[in-house]
Amino acid sequence: AAVLGMSASAISLVVNNATAQTPEGSPEASPVSSEPLTGMRPDAGTEGQTRGAGGDLRILVPQAASALSVHNATGGKDIAAGSIISEALLDYDENAILVAKLAAVVPSQENGGLAADLSSVTFSLLPDVL
């Protein structure tokens, strides 16, 4: 540690913290569900609540977002921040299959939403979505 430039007090702190850990004081791991993404829906536990009600939303992140647009995101921090204020036309379900969110249907060649030559996509929006 001294070779790395640590002071005697820093070395002492590291040694004391390392030796202070005991199995009895260690937190237990939470059980892992065998169901994929069970209970991880963003609306889980919100039954009977009004969307947008409830006061301030405070989120602690290790690095501030550089943009609030998921389309201009440069990393997960930007996607997480932008997802709070914008909803996607499509999303993925727990099986990584596209599902419609603000779009009425997932565009496909069968429903006319996806051009045969794949040069364009047409989205039909849900009623009242502008």
CSV table of C-alpha atoms in Angstrom, one decimal:
chain,number,residue,atom,x,y,z
A,1,ALA,CA,0.0,0.0,0.0
A,2,ALA,CA,2.9,2.4,0.7
A,3,VAL,CA,4.2,1.8,-2.8
A,4,LEU,CA,0.8,3.0,-4.1
A,5,GLY,CA,1.3,6.2,-2.1
A,6,MET,CA,-1.2,5.5,0.7
A,7,SER,CA,-0.5,7.2,4.0
A,8,ALA,CA,-0.2,5.2,7.2
A,9,SER,CA,-3.6,6.5,8.3
A,10,ALA,CA,-5.2,5.4,5.1
A,11,ILE,CA,-3.6,2.0,5.3
A,12,SER,CA,-4.8,1.7,8.9
A,13,LEU,CA,-8.4,2.6,7.9
A,14,VAL,CA,-8.4,0.0,5.1
A,15,VAL,CA,-7.0,-2.8,7.4
A,16,ASN,CA,-9.5,-1.9,10.2
A,17,ASN,CA,-12.5,-2.0,7.8
A,18,ALA,CA,-11.3,-5.2,6.2
A,19,THR,CA,-10.9,-7.0,9.5
A,20,ALA,CA,-14.2,-5.6,11.0
A,21,GLN,CA,-16.3,-7.6,8.5
A,22,THR,CA,-17.9,-10.7,10.0
A,23,PRO,CA,-20.2,-13.2,8.4
A,24,GLU,CA,-22.8,-12.4,11.1
A,25,GLY,CA,-22.8,-8.7,10.1
A,26,SER,CA,-23.0,-9.4,6.4
A,27,PRO,CA,-26.3,-8.8,4.7
A,28,GLU,CA,-28.1,-11.8,3.5
A,29,ALA,CA,-28.7,-12.1,-0.3
A,30,SER,CA,-32.3,-11.7,-1.3
A,31,PRO,CA,-33.9,-14.7,-2.9
A,32,VAL,CA,-33.8,-14.8,-6.7
A,33,SER,CA,-37.0,-15.5,-8.5
A,34,SER,CA,-37.1,-18.2,-11.1
A,35,GLU,CA,-39.6,-16.2,-13.0
A,36,PRO,CA,-38.0,-13.7,-15.5
A,37,LEU,CA,-38.5,-10.1,-14.4
A,38,THR,CA,-41.3,-11.0,-12.0
A,39,GLY,CA,-42.4,-8.0,-10.0
A,40,MET,CA,-40.2,-5.6,-12.0
A,41,ARG,CA,-43.0,-3.9,-13.9
A,42,PRO,CA,-42.8,-0.1,-13.5
A,43,ASP,CA,-46.5,0.0,-12.5
A,44,ALA,CA,-46.3,-2.8,-9.9
A,45,GLY,CA,-47.9,-1.7,-6.6
A,46,THR,CA,-49.6,1.3,-8.1
A,47,GLU,CA,-53.2,0.0,-8.2
A,48,GLY,CA,-55.7,2.6,-7.0
A,49,GLN,CA,-53.2,5.5,-7.5
A,50,THR,CA,-53.5,8.5,-9.8
A,51,ARG,CA,-50.7,8.8,-12.3
A,52,GLY,CA,-48.7,12.0,-11.7
A,53,ALA,CA,-50.0,12.5,-8.2
A,54,GLY,CA,-48.0,12.0,-5.1
A,55,GLY,CA,-45.5,14.8,-4.8
A,56,ASP,CA,-41.8,15.1,-5.7
A,57,LEU,CA,-39.9,12.3,-7.5
A,58,ARG,CA,-36.3,12.2,-6.3
A,59,ILE,CA,-33.8,9.9,-8.0
A,60,LEU,CA,-30.2,9.4,-6.9
A,61,VAL,CA,-27.8,8.6,-9.7
A,62,PRO,CA,-24.0,8.5,-9.7
A,63,GLN,CA,-23.7,10.8,-12.7
A,64,ALA,CA,-26.1,13.4,-14.0
A,65,ALA,CA,-27.8,13.0,-17.3
A,66,SER,CA,-26.4,15.0,-20.1
A,67,ALA,CA,-29.7,15.0,-22.1
A,68,LEU,CA,-33.4,14.4,-21.3
A,69,SER,CA,-34.0,12.9,-24.8
A,70,VAL,CA,-33.8,9.1,-25.1
A,71,HIS,CA,-33.2,9.7,-28.8
A,72,ASN,CA,-29.9,11.6,-28.1
A,73,ALA,CA,-28.9,9.4,-25.2
A,74,THR,CA,-25.2,8.7,-24.8
A,75,GLY,CA,-25.7,6.1,-22.1
A,76,GLY,CA,-27.9,4.5,-19.5
A,77,LYS,CA,-28.0,7.6,-17.3
A,78,ASP,CA,-29.6,9.6,-20.2
A,79,ILE,CA,-32.0,6.8,-21.1
A,80,ALA,CA,-33.1,6.5,-17.4
A,81,ALA,CA,-33.7,10.3,-17.1
A,82,GLY,CA,-35.4,10.7,-20.5
A,83,SER,CA,-37.7,7.7,-19.9
A,84,ILE,CA,-39.3,9.5,-17.0
A,85,ILE,CA,-40.6,12.3,-19.2
A,86,SER,CA,-41.2,10.5,-22.5
A,87,GLU,CA,-43.1,7.4,-23.5
A,88,ALA,CA,-42.1,5.2,-26.4
A,89,LEU,CA,-44.3,4.1,-29.3
A,90,LEU,CA,-43.1,0.6,-28.7
A,91,ASP,CA,-41.4,-1.3,-25.9
A,92,TYR,CA,-40.2,-4.8,-25.2
A,93,ASP,CA,-42.0,-7.3,-22.9
A,94,GLU,CA,-40.3,-9.7,-20.5
A,95,ASN,CA,-39.6,-12.1,-23.4
A,96,ALA,CA,-37.9,-9.3,-25.6
A,97,ILE,CA,-40.9,-9.2,-27.9
A,98,LEU,CA,-42.0,-5.8,-29.2
A,99,VAL,CA,-45.3,-4.5,-27.8
A,100,ALA,CA,-47.3,-1.4,-28.6
A,101,LYS,CA,-47.3,1.4,-26.0
A,102,LEU,CA,-48.4,4.7,-27.6
A,103,ALA,CA,-48.8,3.0,-31.0
A,104,ALA,CA,-52.0,1.2,-31.7
A,105,VAL,CA,-50.2,-1.9,-33.1
A,106,VAL,CA,-46.6,-3.0,-33.8
A,107,PRO,CA,-46.0,-2.1,-37.4
A,108,SER,CA,-45.5,-5.2,-39.7
A,109,GLN,CA,-45.7,-6.0,-43.4
A,110,GLU,CA,-48.9,-7.9,-42.7
A,111,ASN,CA,-50.7,-4.8,-41.2
A,112,GLY,CA,-49.2,-2.3,-43.7
A,113,GLY,CA,-47.1,-0.5,-41.2
A,114,LEU,CA,-43.8,-1.8,-42.6
A,115,ALA,CA,-43.0,-1.3,-46.3
A,116,ALA,CA,-42.2,-4.4,-48.3
A,117,ASP,CA,-38.7,-3.0,-49.1
A,118,LEU,CA,-38.2,-2.0,-45.5
A,119,SER,CA,-37.7,1.6,-46.5
A,120,SER,CA,-40.4,3.1,-44.3
A,121,VAL,CA,-42.4,2.5,-41.1
A,122,THR,CA,-45.9,3.9,-40.5
A,123,PHE,CA,-47.2,4.1,-36.9
A,124,SER,CA,-50.9,4.2,-36.0
A,125,LEU,CA,-51.3,6.0,-32.7
A,126,LEU,CA,-53.7,5.2,-29.9
A,127,PRO,CA,-56.8,7.5,-29.7
A,128,ASP,CA,-56.0,10.8,-28.0
A,129,VAL,CA,-52.2,10.4,-28.7
A,130,LEU,CA,-50.9,13.4,-30.6
